[in-house]
Amino acid sequence: MLATTGIYHRLITHKSYQAPVWVKWVGSVVAASAGQMGPSWWKAHHLAHHLHTDQVLDSHSPHTAPRGVGGFLWSHGIWLLSRRCFPTRLPSDVENDRVLRMIDRLHFIPLIALGAISYGIGGLEYLGAFFLSTTLLFHGVQTVNSLAHIFGAQPFATDDQSRNNSLVALLTLGEGWHNLHHAFQASSRQGITIRDGQVVYLPDPTFRFVKLMEFFGLASKLRVPAETDLLARAKHQEPAYVSSSL
Ligand SMILES: [Zn+2]
Ligand SMILES: [Zn+2]
């Protein structure tokens, strides 16, 4: 999960911090071993999601046809079984890195290797654990596309249905603070909201992971929005209680 959130998403896709290229390579192999496909595929779909959020060209929005439960199921995984699974354009920066491009094309090898290693260490029991953990992780990641575009708060003004959803944040190590992410895509910290006109920081294990990498010299130039920018983007909220002057 950390490789998906911290490397595929916040590093390779959004460049919310800088890291040595080998961190991208290792992180991509780990993310691919979790069945998250390759870095070019992942970034291509995710950039399209940000460019066309909840519009027709968004591959996995719960708000384009079909609606309702069908929309939830579509965004949660059915889209992967359609031709929308194949991106029309791959990101040039990832494609220009020979190693990342190779990992992208051979993304299934780390996945198969992890299954084989699991079987080699602990037989069918470990192979079962491999399938279970991979399946749980898949659904965890998919909740960002489904639940975090349906249920939750919208403390920031965006042109989409992105939400801050604490359950999704719990499952995905901080990626569920998705409304903040759509408002500030380049922020390495996603656990941020606005309460009573104040900036409030929320649990964000992926950001802690990036800070830990920074401590060991593996991450730098972390991008985090200034509080003035956060407040400027905050949605106008009606006060919960207005005292009577009578
Ligand atoms: Zn989104
Ligand atoms: Zn994103």
PDB file of C-alpha atoms and ligand atoms in Angstrom:
ATOM      1  CA  MET A   1       0.000   0.000   0.000  1.00  0.00           C
ATOM      2  CA  LEU A   2       2.816   2.417   0.846  1.00  0.00           C
ATOM      3  CA  ALA A   3       4.456   1.747  -2.516  1.00  0.00           C
ATOM      4  CA  THR A   4       1.171   2.562  -4.240  1.00  0.00           C
ATOM      5  CA  THR A   5       0.370   5.673  -2.195  1.00  0.00           C
ATOM      6  CA  GLY A   6       3.870   6.977  -1.480  1.00  0.00           C
ATOM      7  CA  ILE A   7       5.656   6.054  -4.719  1.00  0.00           C
ATOM      8  CA  TYR A   8       3.147   5.531  -7.568  1.00  0.00           C
ATOM      9  CA  HIS A   9       0.784   8.273  -6.454  1.00  0.00           C
ATOM     10  CA  ARG A  10       2.574  10.992  -4.515  1.00  0.00           C
ATOM     11  CA  LEU A  11       6.042  10.627  -6.110  1.00  0.00           C
ATOM     12  CA  ILE A  12       5.797   9.352  -9.696  1.00  0.00           C
ATOM     13  CA  THR A  13       2.365  10.750 -10.590  1.00  0.00           C
ATOM     14  CA  HIS A  14       2.183  14.049  -8.693  1.00  0.00           C
ATOM     15  CA  LYS A  15       5.880  14.754  -7.965  1.00  0.00           C
ATOM     16  CA  SER A  16       4.879  16.030  -4.530  1.00  0.00           C
ATOM     17  CA  TYR A  17       8.458  15.393  -3.380  1.00  0.00           C
ATOM     18  CA  GLN A  18      11.803  14.484  -4.914  1.00  0.00           C
ATOM     19  CA  ALA A  19      13.608  11.170  -4.487  1.00  0.00           C
ATOM     20  CA  PRO A  20      16.560   9.299  -6.051  1.00  0.00           C
ATOM     21  CA  VAL A  21      15.542   7.414  -9.170  1.00  0.00           C
ATOM     22  CA  TRP A  22      16.287   4.049  -7.590  1.00  0.00           C
ATOM     23  CA  VAL A  23      13.579   4.770  -4.980  1.00  0.00           C
ATOM     24  CA  LYS A  24      11.127   4.994  -7.901  1.00  0.00           C
ATOM     25  CA  TRP A  25      12.445   1.704  -9.287  1.00  0.00           C
ATOM     26  CA  VAL A  26      12.256  -0.209  -6.007  1.00  0.00           C
ATOM     27  CA  GLY A  27       8.885   1.328  -5.114  1.00  0.00           C
ATOM     28  CA  SER A  28       7.506   0.428  -8.540  1.00  0.00           C
ATOM     29  CA  VAL A  29       8.589  -3.209  -8.205  1.00  0.00           C
ATOM     30  CA  VAL A  30       6.903  -3.381  -4.784  1.00  0.00           C
ATOM     31  CA  ALA A  31       3.699  -1.725  -6.086  1.00  0.00           C
ATOM     32  CA  ALA A  32       3.674  -4.073  -9.088  1.00  0.00           C
ATOM     33  CA  SER A  33       4.084  -7.047  -6.732  1.00  0.00           C
ATOM     34  CA  ALA A  34       0.829  -5.919  -5.106  1.00  0.00           C
ATOM     35  CA  GLY A  35      -1.002  -6.204  -8.444  1.00  0.00           C
ATOM     36  CA  GLN A  36      -1.150  -2.448  -9.014  1.00  0.00           C
ATOM     37  CA  MET A  37       0.032  -2.751 -12.635  1.00  0.00           C
ATOM     38  CA  GLY A  38       2.996  -0.700 -13.913  1.00  0.00           C
ATOM     39  CA  PRO A  39       4.026   2.928 -13.282  1.00  0.00           C
ATOM     40  CA  SER A  40       3.141   4.181 -16.801  1.00  0.00           C
ATOM     41  CA  TRP A  41      -0.305   2.550 -16.682  1.00  0.00           C
ATOM     42  CA  TRP A  42      -0.958   3.840 -13.174  1.00  0.00           C
ATOM     43  CA  LYS A  43       0.119   7.410 -13.883  1.00  0.00           C
ATOM     44  CA  ALA A  44      -1.711   7.560 -17.222  1.00  0.00           C
ATOM     45  CA  HIS A  45      -5.033   6.620 -15.637  1.00  0.00           C
ATOM     46  CA  HIS A  46      -4.559   8.812 -12.624  1.00  0.00           C
ATOM     47  CA  LEU A  47      -3.653  11.930 -14.603  1.00  0.00           C
ATOM     48  CA  ALA A  48      -6.732  11.368 -16.779  1.00  0.00           C
ATOM     49  CA  HIS A  49      -8.780  11.071 -13.575  1.00  0.00           C
ATOM     50  CA  HIS A  50      -7.527  14.452 -12.380  1.00  0.00           C
ATOM     51  CA  LEU A  51      -7.955  16.051 -15.791  1.00  0.00           C
ATOM     52  CA  HIS A  52     -11.554  14.864 -16.271  1.00  0.00           C
ATOM     53  CA  THR A  53     -12.690  14.169 -12.705  1.00  0.00           C
ATOM     54  CA  ASP A  54     -16.246  12.823 -12.592  1.00  0.00           C
ATOM     55  CA  GLN A  55     -16.692  13.642 -16.294  1.00  0.00           C
ATOM     56  CA  VAL A  56     -17.172  11.241 -19.201  1.00  0.00           C
ATOM     57  CA  LEU A  57     -13.430  10.855 -19.870  1.00  0.00           C
ATOM     58  CA  ASP A  58     -12.768   9.882 -16.239  1.00  0.00           C
ATOM     59  CA  SER A  59     -12.285   6.097 -16.471  1.00  0.00           C
ATOM     60  CA  HIS A  60     -13.479   5.329 -12.978  1.00  0.00           C
ATOM     61  CA  SER A  61     -16.002   7.870 -11.779  1.00  0.00           C
ATOM     62  CA  PRO A  62     -19.096   6.646  -9.898  1.00  0.00           C
ATOM     63  CA  HIS A  63     -20.949   9.680 -11.294  1.00  0.00           C
ATOM     64  CA  THR A  64     -20.870   8.881 -14.999  1.00  0.00           C
ATOM     65  CA  ALA A  65     -23.317   6.313 -16.377  1.00  0.00           C
ATOM     66  CA  PRO A  66     -24.276   3.944 -14.841  1.00  0.00           C
ATOM     67  CA  ARG A  67     -25.413   5.760 -11.706  1.00  0.00           C
ATOM     68  CA  GLY A  68     -26.279   4.477  -8.237  1.00  0.00           C
ATOM     69  CA  VAL A  69     -25.053   1.030  -7.192  1.00  0.00           C
ATOM     70  CA  GLY A  70     -23.951   0.402 -10.767  1.00  0.00           C
ATOM     71  CA  GLY A  71     -21.785   3.529 -10.626  1.00  0.00           C
ATOM     72  CA  PHE A  72     -20.242   2.389  -7.367  1.00  0.00           C
ATOM     73  CA  LEU A  73     -19.410  -1.044  -8.810  1.00  0.00           C
ATOM     74  CA  TRP A  74     -18.068   0.525 -12.008  1.00  0.00           C
ATOM     75  CA  SER A  75     -15.712   2.855 -10.120  1.00  0.00           C
ATOM     76  CA  HIS A  76     -14.734   0.123  -7.676  1.00  0.00           C
ATOM     77  CA  GLY A  77     -13.404  -2.243 -10.329  1.00  0.00           C
ATOM     78  CA  ILE A  78     -15.739  -3.094 -13.222  1.00  0.00           C
ATOM     79  CA  TRP A  79     -13.999  -0.398 -15.307  1.00  0.00           C
ATOM     80  CA  LEU A  80     -10.866  -2.573 -15.195  1.00  0.00           C
ATOM     81  CA  LEU A  81     -12.746  -5.238 -17.153  1.00  0.00           C
ATOM     82  CA  SER A  82     -13.710  -2.791 -19.916  1.00  0.00           C
ATOM     83  CA  ARG A  83     -11.623  -1.344 -22.741  1.00  0.00           C
ATOM     84  CA  ARG A  84     -11.208   1.749 -20.557  1.00  0.00           C
ATOM     85  CA  CYS A  85      -8.552  -0.313 -18.761  1.00  0.00           C
ATOM     86  CA  PHE A  86      -6.151   0.475 -21.605  1.00  0.00           C
ATOM     87  CA  PRO A  87      -4.848   4.068 -21.419  1.00  0.00           C
ATOM     88  CA  THR A  88      -4.680   5.965 -24.718  1.00  0.00           C
ATOM     89  CA  ARG A  89      -1.523   7.902 -23.849  1.00  0.00           C
ATOM     90  CA  LEU A  90       1.397   6.991 -21.569  1.00  0.00           C
ATOM     91  CA  PRO A  91       3.309   9.613 -19.530  1.00  0.00           C
ATOM     92  CA  SER A  92       6.530  10.595 -21.308  1.00  0.00           C
ATOM     93  CA  ASP A  93       8.620  11.079 -18.155  1.00  0.00           C
ATOM     94  CA  VAL A  94       7.998   7.500 -17.009  1.00  0.00           C
ATOM     95  CA  GLU A  95       8.388   6.134 -20.532  1.00  0.00           C
ATOM     96  CA  ASN A  96      11.739   7.896 -20.916  1.00  0.00           C
ATOM     97  CA  ASP A  97      13.163   6.010 -17.926  1.00  0.00           C
ATOM     98  CA  ARG A  98      14.219   2.634 -19.312  1.00  0.00           C
ATOM     99  CA  VAL A  99      13.926   0.842 -15.978  1.00  0.00           C
ATOM    100  CA  LEU A 100      10.468   2.227 -15.177  1.00  0.00           C
ATOM    101  CA  ARG A 101       9.320   1.406 -18.706  1.00  0.00           C
ATOM    102  CA  MET A 102      10.602  -2.157 -18.323  1.00  0.00           C
ATOM    103  CA  ILE A 103       8.847  -2.541 -14.959  1.00  0.00           C
ATOM    104  CA  ASP A 104       5.678  -1.221 -16.576  1.00  0.00           C
ATOM    105  CA  ARG A 105       5.735  -3.751 -19.400  1.00  0.00           C
ATOM    106  CA  LEU A 106       6.737  -6.635 -17.113  1.00  0.00           C
ATOM    107  CA  HIS A 107       4.559  -5.580 -14.173  1.00  0.00           C
ATOM    108  CA  PHE A 108       3.123  -9.075 -13.787  1.00  0.00           C
ATOM    109  CA  ILE A 109       6.503 -10.629 -12.968  1.00  0.00           C
ATOM    110  CA  PRO A 110       6.887  -9.125  -9.434  1.00  0.00           C
ATOM    111  CA  LEU A 111       3.295 -10.204  -8.718  1.00  0.00           C
ATOM    112  CA  ILE A 112       3.886 -13.791  -9.841  1.00  0.00           C
ATOM    113  CA  ALA A 113       7.261 -13.837  -8.083  1.00  0.00           C
ATOM    114  CA  LEU A 114       5.707 -12.751  -4.776  1.00  0.00           C
ATOM    115  CA  GLY A 115       3.110 -15.507  -5.085  1.00  0.00           C
ATOM    116  CA  ALA A 116       5.806 -18.068  -5.887  1.00  0.00           C
ATOM    117  CA  ILE A 117       8.014 -16.909  -2.996  1.00  0.00           C
ATOM    118  CA  SER A 118       5.025 -17.106  -0.649  1.00  0.00           C
ATOM    119  CA  TYR A 119       4.317 -20.663  -1.791  1.00  0.00           C
ATOM    120  CA  GLY A 120       7.999 -21.564  -1.500  1.00  0.00           C
ATOM    121  CA  ILE A 121       8.196 -20.315   2.084  1.00  0.00           C
ATOM    122  CA  GLY A 122       4.942 -21.609   3.500  1.00  0.00           C
ATOM    123  CA  GLY A 123       3.156 -23.775   0.932  1.00  0.00           C
ATOM    124  CA  LEU A 124      -0.566 -23.408   0.252  1.00  0.00           C
ATOM    125  CA  GLU A 125      -1.157 -21.572   3.514  1.00  0.00           C
ATOM    126  CA  TYR A 126       1.193 -18.749   2.539  1.00  0.00           C
ATOM    127  CA  LEU A 127      -0.072 -18.775  -1.041  1.00  0.00           C
ATOM    128  CA  GLY A 128      -3.585 -18.287   0.358  1.00  0.00           C
ATOM    129  CA  ALA A 129      -2.307 -15.387   2.473  1.00  0.00           C
ATOM    130  CA  PHE A 130      -0.767 -13.874  -0.673  1.00  0.00           C
ATOM    131  CA  PHE A 131      -4.104 -14.016  -2.505  1.00  0.00           C
ATOM    132  CA  LEU A 132      -5.996 -12.677   0.496  1.00  0.00           C
ATOM    133  CA  SER A 133      -3.655  -9.730   1.129  1.00  0.00           C
ATOM    134  CA  THR A 134      -3.503  -8.866  -2.579  1.00  0.00           C
ATOM    135  CA  THR A 135      -7.312  -8.933  -2.818  1.00  0.00           C
ATOM    136  CA  LEU A 136      -7.770  -6.811   0.318  1.00  0.00           C
ATOM    137  CA  LEU A 137      -5.212  -4.290  -0.933  1.00  0.00           C
ATOM    138  CA  PHE A 138      -6.935  -4.114  -4.328  1.00  0.00           C
ATOM    139  CA  HIS A 139     -10.271  -3.271  -2.710  1.00  0.00           C
ATOM    140  CA  GLY A 140      -8.600  -0.811  -0.361  1.00  0.00           C
ATOM    141  CA  VAL A 141      -7.091   1.114  -3.267  1.00  0.00           C
ATOM    142  CA  GLN A 142     -10.393   0.988  -5.174  1.00  0.00           C
ATOM    143  CA  THR A 143     -12.246   2.676  -2.304  1.00  0.00           C
ATOM    144  CA  VAL A 144     -10.418   5.882  -3.252  1.00  0.00           C
ATOM    145  CA  ASN A 145     -12.089   5.752  -6.675  1.00  0.00           C
ATOM    146  CA  SER A 146     -15.484   4.688  -5.352  1.00  0.00           C
ATOM    147  CA  LEU A 147     -16.245   5.666  -1.733  1.00  0.00           C
ATOM    148  CA  ALA A 148     -14.022   8.768  -1.691  1.00  0.00           C
ATOM    149  CA  HIS A 149     -16.049  10.185  -4.587  1.00  0.00           C
ATOM    150  CA  ILE A 150     -19.409   9.432  -2.947  1.00  0.00           C
ATOM    151  CA  PHE A 151     -19.310   9.686   0.851  1.00  0.00           C
ATOM    152  CA  GLY A 152     -17.571  12.192   3.074  1.00  0.00           C
ATOM    153  CA  ALA A 153     -16.931  15.857   3.690  1.00  0.00           C
ATOM    154  CA  GLN A 154     -15.929  18.490   1.157  1.00  0.00           C
ATOM    155  CA  PRO A 155     -14.037  21.100   3.170  1.00  0.00           C
ATOM    156  CA  PHE A 156     -12.370  22.481   0.034  1.00  0.00           C
ATOM    157  CA  ALA A 157     -13.922  23.966  -3.079  1.00  0.00           C
ATOM    158  CA  THR A 158     -13.376  21.700  -6.081  1.00  0.00           C
ATOM    159  CA  ASP A 159     -15.253  21.142  -9.334  1.00  0.00           C
ATOM    160  CA  ASP A 160     -15.815  17.460  -8.571  1.00  0.00           C
ATOM    161  CA  GLN A 161     -17.326  15.000  -6.112  1.00  0.00           C
ATOM    162  CA  SER A 162     -14.101  14.188  -4.226  1.00  0.00           C
ATOM    163  CA  ARG A 163     -14.567  13.696  -0.479  1.00  0.00           C
ATOM    164  CA  ASN A 164     -12.531  13.442   2.678  1.00  0.00           C
ATOM    165  CA  ASN A 165     -13.452   9.972   3.932  1.00  0.00           C
ATOM    166  CA  SER A 166     -11.900   8.729   7.175  1.00  0.00           C
ATOM    167  CA  LEU A 167     -12.656   5.040   6.509  1.00  0.00           C
ATOM    168  CA  VAL A 168     -10.886   5.243   3.157  1.00  0.00           C
ATOM    169  CA  ALA A 169      -8.017   7.140   4.805  1.00  0.00           C
ATOM    170  CA  LEU A 170      -7.697   4.316   7.330  1.00  0.00           C
ATOM    171  CA  LEU A 171      -7.677   1.633   4.629  1.00  0.00           C
ATOM    172  CA  THR A 172      -5.271   3.463   2.348  1.00  0.00           C
ATOM    173  CA  LEU A 173      -2.786   4.998   4.777  1.00  0.00           C
ATOM    174  CA  GLY A 174      -4.006   8.561   4.294  1.00  0.00           C
ATOM    175  CA  GLU A 175      -5.258   8.610   0.688  1.00  0.00           C
ATOM    176  CA  GLY A 176      -8.866   8.946   1.800  1.00  0.00           C
ATOM    177  CA  TRP A 177      -8.420  12.665   2.449  1.00  0.00           C
ATOM    178  CA  HIS A 178      -9.313  12.880  -1.198  1.00  0.00           C
ATOM    179  CA  ASN A 179     -11.047  16.264  -1.293  1.00  0.00           C
ATOM    180  CA  LEU A 180      -7.841  17.889  -0.069  1.00  0.00           C
ATOM    181  CA  HIS A 181      -5.967  15.922  -2.700  1.00  0.00           C
ATOM    182  CA  HIS A 182      -8.173  17.140  -5.530  1.00  0.00           C
ATOM    183  CA  ALA A 183      -7.859  20.712  -4.262  1.00  0.00           C
ATOM    184  CA  PHE A 184      -4.053  20.482  -3.820  1.00  0.00           C
ATOM    185  CA  GLN A 185      -2.844  17.663  -6.061  1.00  0.00           C
ATOM    186  CA  ALA A 186       0.846  18.424  -5.587  1.00  0.00           C
ATOM    187  CA  SER A 187       0.722  18.279  -1.788  1.00  0.00           C
ATOM    188  CA  SER A 188       2.795  15.484  -0.249  1.00  0.00           C
ATOM    189  CA  ARG A 189       0.524  15.801   2.781  1.00  0.00           C
ATOM    190  CA  GLN A 190      -3.117  14.863   2.225  1.00  0.00           C
ATOM    191  CA  GLY A 191      -4.369  14.680   5.806  1.00  0.00           C
ATOM    192  CA  ILE A 192      -5.611  18.259   6.040  1.00  0.00           C
ATOM    193  CA  THR A 193      -9.059  19.742   6.603  1.00  0.00           C
ATOM    194  CA  ILE A 194     -10.717  22.966   7.747  1.00  0.00           C
ATOM    195  CA  ARG A 195     -12.697  23.144  10.993  1.00  0.00           C
ATOM    196  CA  ASP A 196     -14.261  26.315  12.338  1.00  0.00           C
ATOM    197  CA  GLY A 197     -12.147  28.375   9.976  1.00  0.00           C
ATOM    198  CA  GLN A 198      -8.908  26.742  11.137  1.00  0.00           C
ATOM    199  CA  VAL A 199      -6.522  24.399   9.352  1.00  0.00           C
ATOM    200  CA  VAL A 200      -6.550  20.975  11.053  1.00  0.00           C
ATOM    201  CA  TYR A 201      -4.057  18.213  10.290  1.00  0.00           C
ATOM    202  CA  LEU A 202      -5.340  14.636  10.116  1.00  0.00           C
ATOM    203  CA  PRO A 203      -3.609  11.239  10.420  1.00  0.00           C
ATOM    204  CA  ASP A 204      -1.688  10.568   7.216  1.00  0.00           C
ATOM    205  CA  PRO A 205       0.637   7.530   7.488  1.00  0.00           C
ATOM    206  CA  THR A 206       1.863   7.943   3.898  1.00  0.00           C
ATOM    207  CA  PHE A 207       3.047  11.466   4.705  1.00  0.00           C
ATOM    208  CA  ARG A 208       4.805  10.076   7.820  1.00  0.00           C
ATOM    209  CA  PHE A 209       6.458   7.520   5.534  1.00  0.00           C
ATOM    210  CA  VAL A 210       7.669  10.306   3.221  1.00  0.00           C
ATOM    211  CA  LYS A 211       8.944  12.262   6.255  1.00  0.00           C
ATOM    212  CA  LEU A 212      10.812   9.146   7.394  1.00  0.00           C
ATOM    213  CA  MET A 213      12.367   8.868   3.947  1.00  0.00           C
ATOM    214  CA  GLU A 214      13.341  12.535   4.224  1.00  0.00           C
ATOM    215  CA  PHE A 215      15.023  11.793   7.566  1.00  0.00           C
ATOM    216  CA  PHE A 216      17.147   9.128   5.865  1.00  0.00           C
ATOM    217  CA  GLY A 217      17.963  11.447   2.956  1.00  0.00           C
ATOM    218  CA  LEU A 218      15.728   9.571   0.502  1.00  0.00           C
ATOM    219  CA  ALA A 219      13.142  12.330   0.026  1.00  0.00           C
ATOM    220  CA  SER A 220      13.482  16.084  -0.398  1.00  0.00           C
ATOM    221  CA  LYS A 221      11.582  19.193  -1.453  1.00  0.00           C
ATOM    222  CA  LEU A 222       8.311  18.020   0.100  1.00  0.00           C
ATOM    223  CA  ARG A 223       5.505  20.199  -1.203  1.00  0.00           C
ATOM    224  CA  VAL A 224       2.826  21.227   1.304  1.00  0.00           C
ATOM    225  CA  PRO A 225       0.399  24.108   0.747  1.00  0.00           C
ATOM    226  CA  ALA A 226       0.633  27.187   2.958  1.00  0.00           C
ATOM    227  CA  GLU A 227      -2.163  27.641   5.476  1.00  0.00           C
ATOM    228  CA  THR A 228      -3.197  30.893   3.773  1.00  0.00           C
ATOM    229  CA  ASP A 229      -3.714  28.956   0.524  1.00  0.00           C
ATOM    230  CA  LEU A 230      -5.635  26.219   2.355  1.00  0.00           C
ATOM    231  CA  LEU A 231      -7.935  28.767   3.991  1.00  0.00           C
ATOM    232  CA  ALA A 232      -8.411  30.610   0.702  1.00  0.00           C
ATOM    233  CA  ARG A 233      -9.611  27.364  -0.900  1.00  0.00           C
ATOM    234  CA  ALA A 234     -11.894  26.426   1.992  1.00  0.00           C
ATOM    235  CA  LYS A 235     -15.569  26.063   1.199  1.00  0.00           C
ATOM    236  CA  HIS A 236     -17.793  28.584   2.888  1.00  0.00           C
ATOM    237  CA  GLN A 237     -19.381  26.760   5.818  1.00  0.00           C
ATOM    238  CA  GLU A 238     -22.484  27.858   7.628  1.00  0.00           C
ATOM    239  CA  PRO A 239     -21.789  28.215  11.361  1.00  0.00           C
ATOM    240  CA  ALA A 240     -23.098  25.207  13.306  1.00  0.00           C
ATOM    241  CA  TYR A 241     -24.669  27.454  15.921  1.00  0.00           C
ATOM    242  CA  VAL A 242     -25.603  31.109  15.754  1.00  0.00           C
ATOM    243  CA  SER A 243     -26.316  32.692  19.126  1.00  0.00           C
ATOM    244  CA  SER A 244     -29.423  34.767  19.409  1.00  0.00           C
ATOM    245  CA  SER A 245     -29.027  38.421  20.253  1.00  0.00           C
ATOM    246  CA  LEU A 246     -32.535  38.601  21.734  1.00  0.00           C
TER     247      LEU A 246
HETATM  248 ZN    ZN B   1     -10.294  11.309  -7.240  1.00  0.00          ZN
HETATM  249 ZN    ZN B   2      -3.884  12.054  -7.442  1.00  0.00          ZN
END
